[in-house]
CSV table of C-alpha atoms in Angstrom, one decimal:
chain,number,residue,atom,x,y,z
A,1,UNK,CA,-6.5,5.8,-68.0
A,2,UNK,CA,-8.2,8.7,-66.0
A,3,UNK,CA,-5.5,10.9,-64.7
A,4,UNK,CA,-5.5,12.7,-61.5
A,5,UNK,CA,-4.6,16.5,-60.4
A,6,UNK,CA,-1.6,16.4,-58.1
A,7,UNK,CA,-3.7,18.4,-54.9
A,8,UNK,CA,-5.8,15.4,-55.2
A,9,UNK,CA,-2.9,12.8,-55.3
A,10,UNK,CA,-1.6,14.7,-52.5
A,11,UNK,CA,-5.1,14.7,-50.6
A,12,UNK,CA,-5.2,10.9,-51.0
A,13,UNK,CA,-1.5,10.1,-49.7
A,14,UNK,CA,-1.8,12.2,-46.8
A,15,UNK,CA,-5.3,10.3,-45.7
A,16,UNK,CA,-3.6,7.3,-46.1
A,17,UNK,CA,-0.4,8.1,-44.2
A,18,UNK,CA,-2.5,9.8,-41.0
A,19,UNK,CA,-4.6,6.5,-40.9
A,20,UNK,CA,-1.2,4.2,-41.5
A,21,UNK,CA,0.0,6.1,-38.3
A,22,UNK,CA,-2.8,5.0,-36.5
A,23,UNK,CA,-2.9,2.1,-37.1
A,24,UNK,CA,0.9,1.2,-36.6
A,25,UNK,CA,1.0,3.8,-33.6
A,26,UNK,CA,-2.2,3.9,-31.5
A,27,UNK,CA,-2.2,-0.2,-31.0
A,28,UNK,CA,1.7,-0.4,-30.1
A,29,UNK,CA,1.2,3.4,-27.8
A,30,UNK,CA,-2.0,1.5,-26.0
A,31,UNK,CA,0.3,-2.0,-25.1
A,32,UNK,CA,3.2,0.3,-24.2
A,33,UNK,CA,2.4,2.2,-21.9
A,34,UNK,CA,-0.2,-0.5,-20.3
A,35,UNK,CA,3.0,-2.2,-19.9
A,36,UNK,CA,4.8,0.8,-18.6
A,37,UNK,CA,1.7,1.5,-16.1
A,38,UNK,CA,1.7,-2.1,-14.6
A,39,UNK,CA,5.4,-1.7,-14.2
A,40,UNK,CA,4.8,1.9,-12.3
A,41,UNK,CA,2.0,0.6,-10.0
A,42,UNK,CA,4.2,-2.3,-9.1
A,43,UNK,CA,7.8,-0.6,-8.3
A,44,UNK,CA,4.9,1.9,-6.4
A,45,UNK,CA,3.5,-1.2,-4.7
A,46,UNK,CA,7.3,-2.3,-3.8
A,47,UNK,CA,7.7,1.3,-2.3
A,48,UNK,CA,4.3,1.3,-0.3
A,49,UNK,CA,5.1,-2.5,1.1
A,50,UNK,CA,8.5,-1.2,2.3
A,51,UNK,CA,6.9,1.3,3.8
A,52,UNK,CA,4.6,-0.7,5.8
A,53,UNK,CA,7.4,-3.0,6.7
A,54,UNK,CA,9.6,-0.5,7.9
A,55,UNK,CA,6.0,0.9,10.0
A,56,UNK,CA,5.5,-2.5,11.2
A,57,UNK,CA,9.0,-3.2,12.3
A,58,UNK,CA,9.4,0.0,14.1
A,59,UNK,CA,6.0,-0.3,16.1
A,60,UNK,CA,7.2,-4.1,16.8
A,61,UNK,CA,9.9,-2.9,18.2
A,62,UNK,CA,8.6,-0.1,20.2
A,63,UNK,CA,5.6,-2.6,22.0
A,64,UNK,CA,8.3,-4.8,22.4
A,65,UNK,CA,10.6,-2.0,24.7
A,66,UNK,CA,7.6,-0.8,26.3
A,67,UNK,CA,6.2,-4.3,27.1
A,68,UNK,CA,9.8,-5.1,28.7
A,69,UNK,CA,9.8,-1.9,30.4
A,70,UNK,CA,6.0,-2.6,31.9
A,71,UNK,CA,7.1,-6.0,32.7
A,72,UNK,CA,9.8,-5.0,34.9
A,73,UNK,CA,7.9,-1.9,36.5
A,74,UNK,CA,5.1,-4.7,37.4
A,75,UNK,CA,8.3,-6.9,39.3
A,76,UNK,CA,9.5,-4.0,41.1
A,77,UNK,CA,6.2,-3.0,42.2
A,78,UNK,CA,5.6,-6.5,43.6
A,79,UNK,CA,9.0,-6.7,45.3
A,80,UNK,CA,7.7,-3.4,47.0
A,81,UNK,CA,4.6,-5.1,48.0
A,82,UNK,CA,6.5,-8.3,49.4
A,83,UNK,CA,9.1,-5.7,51.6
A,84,UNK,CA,6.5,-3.6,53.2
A,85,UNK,CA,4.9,-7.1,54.3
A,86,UNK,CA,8.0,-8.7,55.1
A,87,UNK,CA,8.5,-5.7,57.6
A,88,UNK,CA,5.0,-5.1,58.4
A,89,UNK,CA,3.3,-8.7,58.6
A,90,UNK,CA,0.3,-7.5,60.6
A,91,UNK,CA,-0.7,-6.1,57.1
A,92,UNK,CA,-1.1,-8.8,55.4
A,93,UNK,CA,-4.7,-9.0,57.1
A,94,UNK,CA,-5.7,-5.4,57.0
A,95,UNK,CA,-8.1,-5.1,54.0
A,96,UNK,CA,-7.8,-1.1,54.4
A,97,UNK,CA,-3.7,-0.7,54.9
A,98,UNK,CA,-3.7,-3.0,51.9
A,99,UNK,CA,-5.8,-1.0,49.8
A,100,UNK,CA,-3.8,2.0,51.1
A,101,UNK,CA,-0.6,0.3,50.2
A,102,UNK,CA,-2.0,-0.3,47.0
A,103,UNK,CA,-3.1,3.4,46.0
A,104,UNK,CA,0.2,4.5,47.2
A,105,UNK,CA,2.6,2.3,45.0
A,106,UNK,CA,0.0,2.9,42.3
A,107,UNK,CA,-1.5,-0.7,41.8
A,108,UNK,CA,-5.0,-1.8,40.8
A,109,UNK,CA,-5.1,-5.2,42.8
A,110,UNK,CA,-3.3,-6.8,45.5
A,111,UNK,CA,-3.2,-10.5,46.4
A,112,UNK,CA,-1.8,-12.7,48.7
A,113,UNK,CA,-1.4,-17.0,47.4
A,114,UNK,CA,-0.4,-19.8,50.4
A,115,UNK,CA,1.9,-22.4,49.5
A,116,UNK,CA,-1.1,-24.2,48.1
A,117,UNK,CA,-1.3,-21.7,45.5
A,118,UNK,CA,-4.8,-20.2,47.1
A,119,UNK,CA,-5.6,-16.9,47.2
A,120,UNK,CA,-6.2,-16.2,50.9
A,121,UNK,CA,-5.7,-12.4,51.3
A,122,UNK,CA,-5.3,-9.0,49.1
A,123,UNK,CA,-7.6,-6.1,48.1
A,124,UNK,CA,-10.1,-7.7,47.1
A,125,UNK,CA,-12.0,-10.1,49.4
A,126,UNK,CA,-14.3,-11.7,46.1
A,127,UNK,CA,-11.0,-13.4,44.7
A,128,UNK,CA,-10.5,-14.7,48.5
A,129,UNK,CA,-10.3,-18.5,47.5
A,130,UNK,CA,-9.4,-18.6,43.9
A,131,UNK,CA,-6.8,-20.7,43.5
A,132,UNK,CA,-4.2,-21.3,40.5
A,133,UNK,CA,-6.2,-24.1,39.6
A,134,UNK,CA,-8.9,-22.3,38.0
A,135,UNK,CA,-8.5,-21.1,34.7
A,136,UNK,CA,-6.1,-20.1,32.1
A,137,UNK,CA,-5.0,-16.8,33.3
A,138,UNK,CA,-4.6,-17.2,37.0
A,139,UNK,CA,-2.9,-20.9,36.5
A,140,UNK,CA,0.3,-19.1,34.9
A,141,UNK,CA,1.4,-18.7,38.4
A,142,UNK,CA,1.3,-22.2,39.0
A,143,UNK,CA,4.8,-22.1,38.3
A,144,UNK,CA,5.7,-20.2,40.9
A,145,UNK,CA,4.9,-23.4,43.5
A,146,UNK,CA,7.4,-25.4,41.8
A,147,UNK,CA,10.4,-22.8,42.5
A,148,UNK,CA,10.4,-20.2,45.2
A,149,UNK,CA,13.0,-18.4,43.5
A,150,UNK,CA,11.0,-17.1,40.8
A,151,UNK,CA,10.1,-13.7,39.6
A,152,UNK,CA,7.2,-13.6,36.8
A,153,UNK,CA,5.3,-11.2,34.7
A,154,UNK,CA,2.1,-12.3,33.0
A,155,UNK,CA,1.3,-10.9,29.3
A,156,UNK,CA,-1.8,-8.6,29.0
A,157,UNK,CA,-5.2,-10.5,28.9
A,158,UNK,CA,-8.5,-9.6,30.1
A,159,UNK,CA,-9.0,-10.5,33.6
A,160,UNK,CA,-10.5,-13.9,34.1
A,161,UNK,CA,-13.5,-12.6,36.7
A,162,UNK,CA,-14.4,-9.5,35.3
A,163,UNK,CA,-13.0,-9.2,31.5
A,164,UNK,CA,-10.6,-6.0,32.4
A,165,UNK,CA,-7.4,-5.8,30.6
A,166,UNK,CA,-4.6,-6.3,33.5
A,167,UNK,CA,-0.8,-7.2,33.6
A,168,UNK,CA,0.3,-9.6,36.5
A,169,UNK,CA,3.3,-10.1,38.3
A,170,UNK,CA,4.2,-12.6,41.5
A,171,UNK,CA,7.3,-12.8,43.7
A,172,UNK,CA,8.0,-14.5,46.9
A,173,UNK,CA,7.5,-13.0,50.2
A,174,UNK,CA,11.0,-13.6,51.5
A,175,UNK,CA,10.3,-16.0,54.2
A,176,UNK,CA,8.6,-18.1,50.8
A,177,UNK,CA,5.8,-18.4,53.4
A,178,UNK,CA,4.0,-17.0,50.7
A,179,UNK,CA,4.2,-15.0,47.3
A,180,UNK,CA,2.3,-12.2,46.3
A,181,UNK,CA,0.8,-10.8,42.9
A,182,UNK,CA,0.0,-7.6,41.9
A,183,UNK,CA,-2.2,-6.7,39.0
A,184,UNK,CA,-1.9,-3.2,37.3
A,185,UNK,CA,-4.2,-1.9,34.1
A,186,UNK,CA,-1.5,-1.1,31.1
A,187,UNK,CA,-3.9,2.3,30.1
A,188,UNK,CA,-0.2,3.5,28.5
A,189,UNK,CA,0.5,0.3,26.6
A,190,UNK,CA,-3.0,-0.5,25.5
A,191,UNK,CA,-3.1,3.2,24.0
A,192,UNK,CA,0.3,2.9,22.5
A,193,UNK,CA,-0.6,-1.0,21.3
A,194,UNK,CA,-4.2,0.3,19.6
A,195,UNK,CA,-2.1,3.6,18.2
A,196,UNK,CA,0.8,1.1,16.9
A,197,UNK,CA,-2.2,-1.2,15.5
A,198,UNK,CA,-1.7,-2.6,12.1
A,199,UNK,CA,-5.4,-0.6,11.0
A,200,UNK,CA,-3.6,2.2,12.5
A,201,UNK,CA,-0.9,1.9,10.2
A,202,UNK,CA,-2.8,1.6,7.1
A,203,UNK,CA,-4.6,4.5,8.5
A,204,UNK,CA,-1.6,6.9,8.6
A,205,UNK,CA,-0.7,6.5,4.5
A,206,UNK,CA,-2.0,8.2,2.4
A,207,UNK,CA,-3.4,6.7,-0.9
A,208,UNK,CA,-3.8,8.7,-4.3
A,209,UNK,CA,-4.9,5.5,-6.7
A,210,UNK,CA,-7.9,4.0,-7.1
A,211,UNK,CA,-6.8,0.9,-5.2
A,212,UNK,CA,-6.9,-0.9,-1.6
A,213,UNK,CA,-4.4,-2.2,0.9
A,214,UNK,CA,-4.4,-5.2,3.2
A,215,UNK,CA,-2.3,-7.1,5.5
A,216,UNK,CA,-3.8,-10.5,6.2
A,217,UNK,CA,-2.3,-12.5,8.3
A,218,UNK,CA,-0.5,-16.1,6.5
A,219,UNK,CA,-1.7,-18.4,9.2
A,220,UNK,CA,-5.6,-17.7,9.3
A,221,UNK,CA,-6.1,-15.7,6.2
A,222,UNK,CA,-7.9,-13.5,7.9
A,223,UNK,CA,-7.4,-9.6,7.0
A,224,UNK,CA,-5.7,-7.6,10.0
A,225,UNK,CA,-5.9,-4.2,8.2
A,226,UNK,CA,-7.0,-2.9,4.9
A,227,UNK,CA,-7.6,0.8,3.8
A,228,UNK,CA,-11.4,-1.0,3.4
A,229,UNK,CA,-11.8,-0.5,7.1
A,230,UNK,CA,-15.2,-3.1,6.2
A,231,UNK,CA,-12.5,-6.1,5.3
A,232,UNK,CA,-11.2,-5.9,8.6
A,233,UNK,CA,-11.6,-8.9,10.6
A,234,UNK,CA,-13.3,-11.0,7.6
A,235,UNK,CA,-11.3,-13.9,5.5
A,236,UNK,CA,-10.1,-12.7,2.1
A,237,UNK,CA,-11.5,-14.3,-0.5
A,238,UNK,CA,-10.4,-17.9,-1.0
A,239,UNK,CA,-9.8,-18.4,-4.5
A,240,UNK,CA,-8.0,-15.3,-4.1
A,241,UNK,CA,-5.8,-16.4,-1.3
A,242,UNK,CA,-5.3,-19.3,-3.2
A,243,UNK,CA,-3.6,-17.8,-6.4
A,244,UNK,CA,-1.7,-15.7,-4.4
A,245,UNK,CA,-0.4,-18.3,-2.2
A,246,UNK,CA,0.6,-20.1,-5.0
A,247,UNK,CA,2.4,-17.4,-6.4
A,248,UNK,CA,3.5,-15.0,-3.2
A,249,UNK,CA,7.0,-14.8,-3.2
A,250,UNK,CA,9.4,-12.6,-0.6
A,251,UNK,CA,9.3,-9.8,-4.2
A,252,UNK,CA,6.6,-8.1,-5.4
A,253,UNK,CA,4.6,-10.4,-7.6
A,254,UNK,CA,1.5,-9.2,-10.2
A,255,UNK,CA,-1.3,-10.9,-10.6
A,256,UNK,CA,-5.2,-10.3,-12.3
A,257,UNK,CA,-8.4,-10.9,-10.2
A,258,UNK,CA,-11.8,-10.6,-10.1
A,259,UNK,CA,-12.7,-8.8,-6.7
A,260,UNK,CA,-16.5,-7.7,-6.0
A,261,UNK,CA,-16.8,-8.3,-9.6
A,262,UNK,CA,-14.4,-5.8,-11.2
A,263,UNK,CA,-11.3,-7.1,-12.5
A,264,UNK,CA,-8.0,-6.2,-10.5
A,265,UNK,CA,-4.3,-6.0,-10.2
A,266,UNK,CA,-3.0,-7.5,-7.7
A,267,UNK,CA,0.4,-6.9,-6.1
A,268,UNK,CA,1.4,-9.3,-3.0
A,269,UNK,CA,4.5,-9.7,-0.9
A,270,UNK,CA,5.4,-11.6,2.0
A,271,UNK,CA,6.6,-10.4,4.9
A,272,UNK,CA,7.0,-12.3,8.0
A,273,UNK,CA,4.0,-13.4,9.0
A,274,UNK,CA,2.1,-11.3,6.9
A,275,UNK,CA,0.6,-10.9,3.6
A,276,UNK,CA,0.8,-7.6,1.9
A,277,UNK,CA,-1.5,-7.6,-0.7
A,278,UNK,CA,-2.4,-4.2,-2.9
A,279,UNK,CA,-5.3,-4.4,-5.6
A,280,UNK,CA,-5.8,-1.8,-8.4
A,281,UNK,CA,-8.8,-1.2,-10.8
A,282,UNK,CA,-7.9,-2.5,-14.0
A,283,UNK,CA,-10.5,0.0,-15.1
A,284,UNK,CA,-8.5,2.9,-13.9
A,285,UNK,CA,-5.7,1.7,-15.5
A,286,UNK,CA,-7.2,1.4,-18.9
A,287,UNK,CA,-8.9,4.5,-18.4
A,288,UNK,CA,-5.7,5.9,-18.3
A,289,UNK,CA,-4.1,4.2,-20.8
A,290,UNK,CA,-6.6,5.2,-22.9
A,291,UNK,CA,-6.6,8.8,-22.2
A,292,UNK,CA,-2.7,8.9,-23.0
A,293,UNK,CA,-3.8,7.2,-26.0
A,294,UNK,CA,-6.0,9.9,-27.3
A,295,UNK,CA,-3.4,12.4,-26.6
A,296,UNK,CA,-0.9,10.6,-28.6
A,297,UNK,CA,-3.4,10.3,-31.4
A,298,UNK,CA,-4.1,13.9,-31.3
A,299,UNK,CA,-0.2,14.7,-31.5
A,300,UNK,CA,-0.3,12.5,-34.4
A,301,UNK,CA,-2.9,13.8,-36.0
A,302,UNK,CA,-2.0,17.7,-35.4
A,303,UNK,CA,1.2,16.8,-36.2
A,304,UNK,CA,0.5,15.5,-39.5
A,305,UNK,CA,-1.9,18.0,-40.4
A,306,UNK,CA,0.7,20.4,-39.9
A,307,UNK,CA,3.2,18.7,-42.3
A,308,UNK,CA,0.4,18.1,-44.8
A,309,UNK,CA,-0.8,22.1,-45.1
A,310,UNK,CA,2.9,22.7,-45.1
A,311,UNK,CA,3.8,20.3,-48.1
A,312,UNK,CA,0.4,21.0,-49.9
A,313,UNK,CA,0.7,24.9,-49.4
A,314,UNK,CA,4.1,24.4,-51.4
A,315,UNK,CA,3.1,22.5,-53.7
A,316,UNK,CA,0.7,25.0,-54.2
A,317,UNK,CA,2.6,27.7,-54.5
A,318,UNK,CA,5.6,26.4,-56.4
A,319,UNK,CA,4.7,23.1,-58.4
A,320,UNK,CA,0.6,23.7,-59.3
A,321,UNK,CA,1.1,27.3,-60.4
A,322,UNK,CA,4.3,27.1,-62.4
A,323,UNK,CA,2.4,24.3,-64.1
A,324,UNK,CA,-0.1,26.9,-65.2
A,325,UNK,CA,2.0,29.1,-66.2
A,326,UNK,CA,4.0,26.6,-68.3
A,327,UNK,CA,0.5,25.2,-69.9
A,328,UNK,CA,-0.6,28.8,-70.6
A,329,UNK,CA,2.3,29.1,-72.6
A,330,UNK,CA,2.4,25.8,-74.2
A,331,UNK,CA,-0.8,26.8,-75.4
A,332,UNK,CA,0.7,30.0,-76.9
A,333,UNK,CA,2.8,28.4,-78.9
A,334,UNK,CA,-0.1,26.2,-79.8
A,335,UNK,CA,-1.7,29.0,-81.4
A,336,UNK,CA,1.5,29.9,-83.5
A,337,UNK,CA,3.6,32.2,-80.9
A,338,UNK,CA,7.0,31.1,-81.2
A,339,UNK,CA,8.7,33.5,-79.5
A,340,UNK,CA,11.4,31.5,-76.7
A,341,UNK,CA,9.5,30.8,-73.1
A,342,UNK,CA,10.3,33.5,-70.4
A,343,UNK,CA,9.2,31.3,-67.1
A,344,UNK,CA,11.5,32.2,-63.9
A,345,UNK,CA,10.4,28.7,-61.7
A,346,UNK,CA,13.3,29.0,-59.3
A,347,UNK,CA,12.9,25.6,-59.3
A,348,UNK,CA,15.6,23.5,-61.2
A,349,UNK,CA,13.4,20.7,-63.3
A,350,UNK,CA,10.9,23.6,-64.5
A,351,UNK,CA,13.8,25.6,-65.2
A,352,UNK,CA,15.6,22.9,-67.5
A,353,UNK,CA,12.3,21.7,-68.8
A,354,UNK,CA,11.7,25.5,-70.6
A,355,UNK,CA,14.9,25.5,-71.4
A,356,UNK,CA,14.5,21.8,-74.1
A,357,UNK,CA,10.9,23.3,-74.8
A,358,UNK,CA,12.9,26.6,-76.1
């Protein structure tokens, strides 16, 4: 049997320990901390959709004050309206006090319905007419010929002749000979409603990942807001919606996805009537699972190279050139030199095996 020098023995074992590491350690370092980086992205996906929530309900709840406190500022300025005519009735058909009356308590329109519910005086002659028959917006105050007592304030929506966003709000006169509406444009509330907008929101946070945001709203599917400011407006993708619908849950559930070709994962979470749904590259993440992988396998490799220069400089040393010594004189004694062997090994079986060789 061909022997084999122990720096070459040694040379052998280390190659096959380094590539036993890698193979037991690279494959189980690559599916750990893929697992460990899906778990990160979605506790940071549970962080980022509670900070939307908390965005949401705060600007909720702001439009909501504001709106009540328009609401009642349109009432009182209609009450005003209905005293100065009350006490000054020869106004009602002065087109120029009207308009007067109407730049000094700050209003864009004045008018003036008849028990019939038709417009027949205001600021602005063209609506002369108009009754609460015609249309959507203007036949909300239909209500107000069934009880006299009533004091009303219509949501924001575009006015029906001309398209202009306008709030409305009617009371009686107080001889209920008549009521009167005033119209005002919400500039404050419109700027506060597009700065509280749900785009606006995605807009304010900041994102650091390869990845998109969206809120899509659960009834229509269709996206409200999305860090992809070109999403906004369209319908997320169907088969899509669909898996996540089947699998959106009030927690922060993971899925995988094909989006614009490029496989995803996707984190959704239902909230209200909303779906948060936040889509990472699976590319990114395997690019950087795959870079942490090469840094382990270079730890593991300079590591081991480390420990294998260390064992095979002592071996070196201490085992390969006591064994030359102790061959040289073997060989001595070979050639008829008896005299006892003088080795100092420091090392305990070298030491003992001179000794029986003596």
């Amino acid at each position: 049997m061909k022997s084999r020098s122990i720096k070459k023995s040694l040379s052998f074992i280390s190659r096959c320990m380094v590539l036993l590491l890698i193979l037991l350690l690279v494959p189980f370092n690559f599916e750990f901390h893929y697992k460990i980086s899906h778990d990160q992205q979605k506790e940071s996906s549970d962080q980022l959709f509670d900070h939307v929530k908390q965005i949401i309900a705060i600007n909720e709840r702001d439009l909501k004050q504001e709106k009540e406190e328009f609401s009642q500022v349109c009432i009182q300025k209609a009450d005003m309206v209905a005293y100065f005519i009350q006490h000054e009735p020869d106004m009602l058909y002065d087109l120029d006090r009207l308009r007067e009356l109407a730049r000094i308590l700050d209003v864009d329109e004045i008018h003036f319905f008849n028990k019939e519910g038709e417009i027949f005086s205001g600021t602005h002659p063209e609506y002369y007419g108009y009754s609460v028959e015609d249309g959507e917006q203007i036949g909300f105050f239909r209500q107000m010929l069934e009880d006299t007592s009533l004091k009303i304030c219509q949501d924001i929506m575009p006015n029906t002749a001309e398209g202009k966003e306008m709030q409305y709000a009617a009371v009686w006169l107080e001889d209920k000979s008549s009521f009167v509406e005033i119209g005002m444009k919400p500039e404050r509330l419109l700027a506060l409603m597009e700065e509280n907008s749900l785009q606006s929101v995605v807009g304010s946070i900041p994102f650091d990942y390869e990845g998109c945001l969206y809120i899509i709203n659960a009834e229509t599917m269709m996206t409200e807001a999305s860090s992809e400011s070109d999403m906004v407006g369209k319908e997320f993708p169907a088969d899509l919606l669909s898996a996540i619908k089947n699998h959106s849950q009030t927690t922060v559930n993971t899925l995988h996805f094909d989006i614009n070709s490029e496989r995803s994962c996707v984190y959704t979470e239902l909230y209200d009537d909303y779906l948060l749904v936040r889509t990472y590259s699976s590319k990114y993440l395997i690019q950087e699972t795959l870079v942490s992988t090469v840094m382990v396998l270079g730890y593991i490799l300079l590591t081991t190279l480390c420990v294998i220069w260390v064992i095979i400089r002592y071996v070196r040393q201490h085992i390969l050139q006591n064994l030359i010594t102790l061959n040289e004189e073997l060989k001595k004694i070979e050639q008829g030199n008896l005299e006892a062997l003088h080795m100092t090994t420091h090392i305990s079986e070298f030491d003992t095996l001179t000794y029986y060789i003596n």
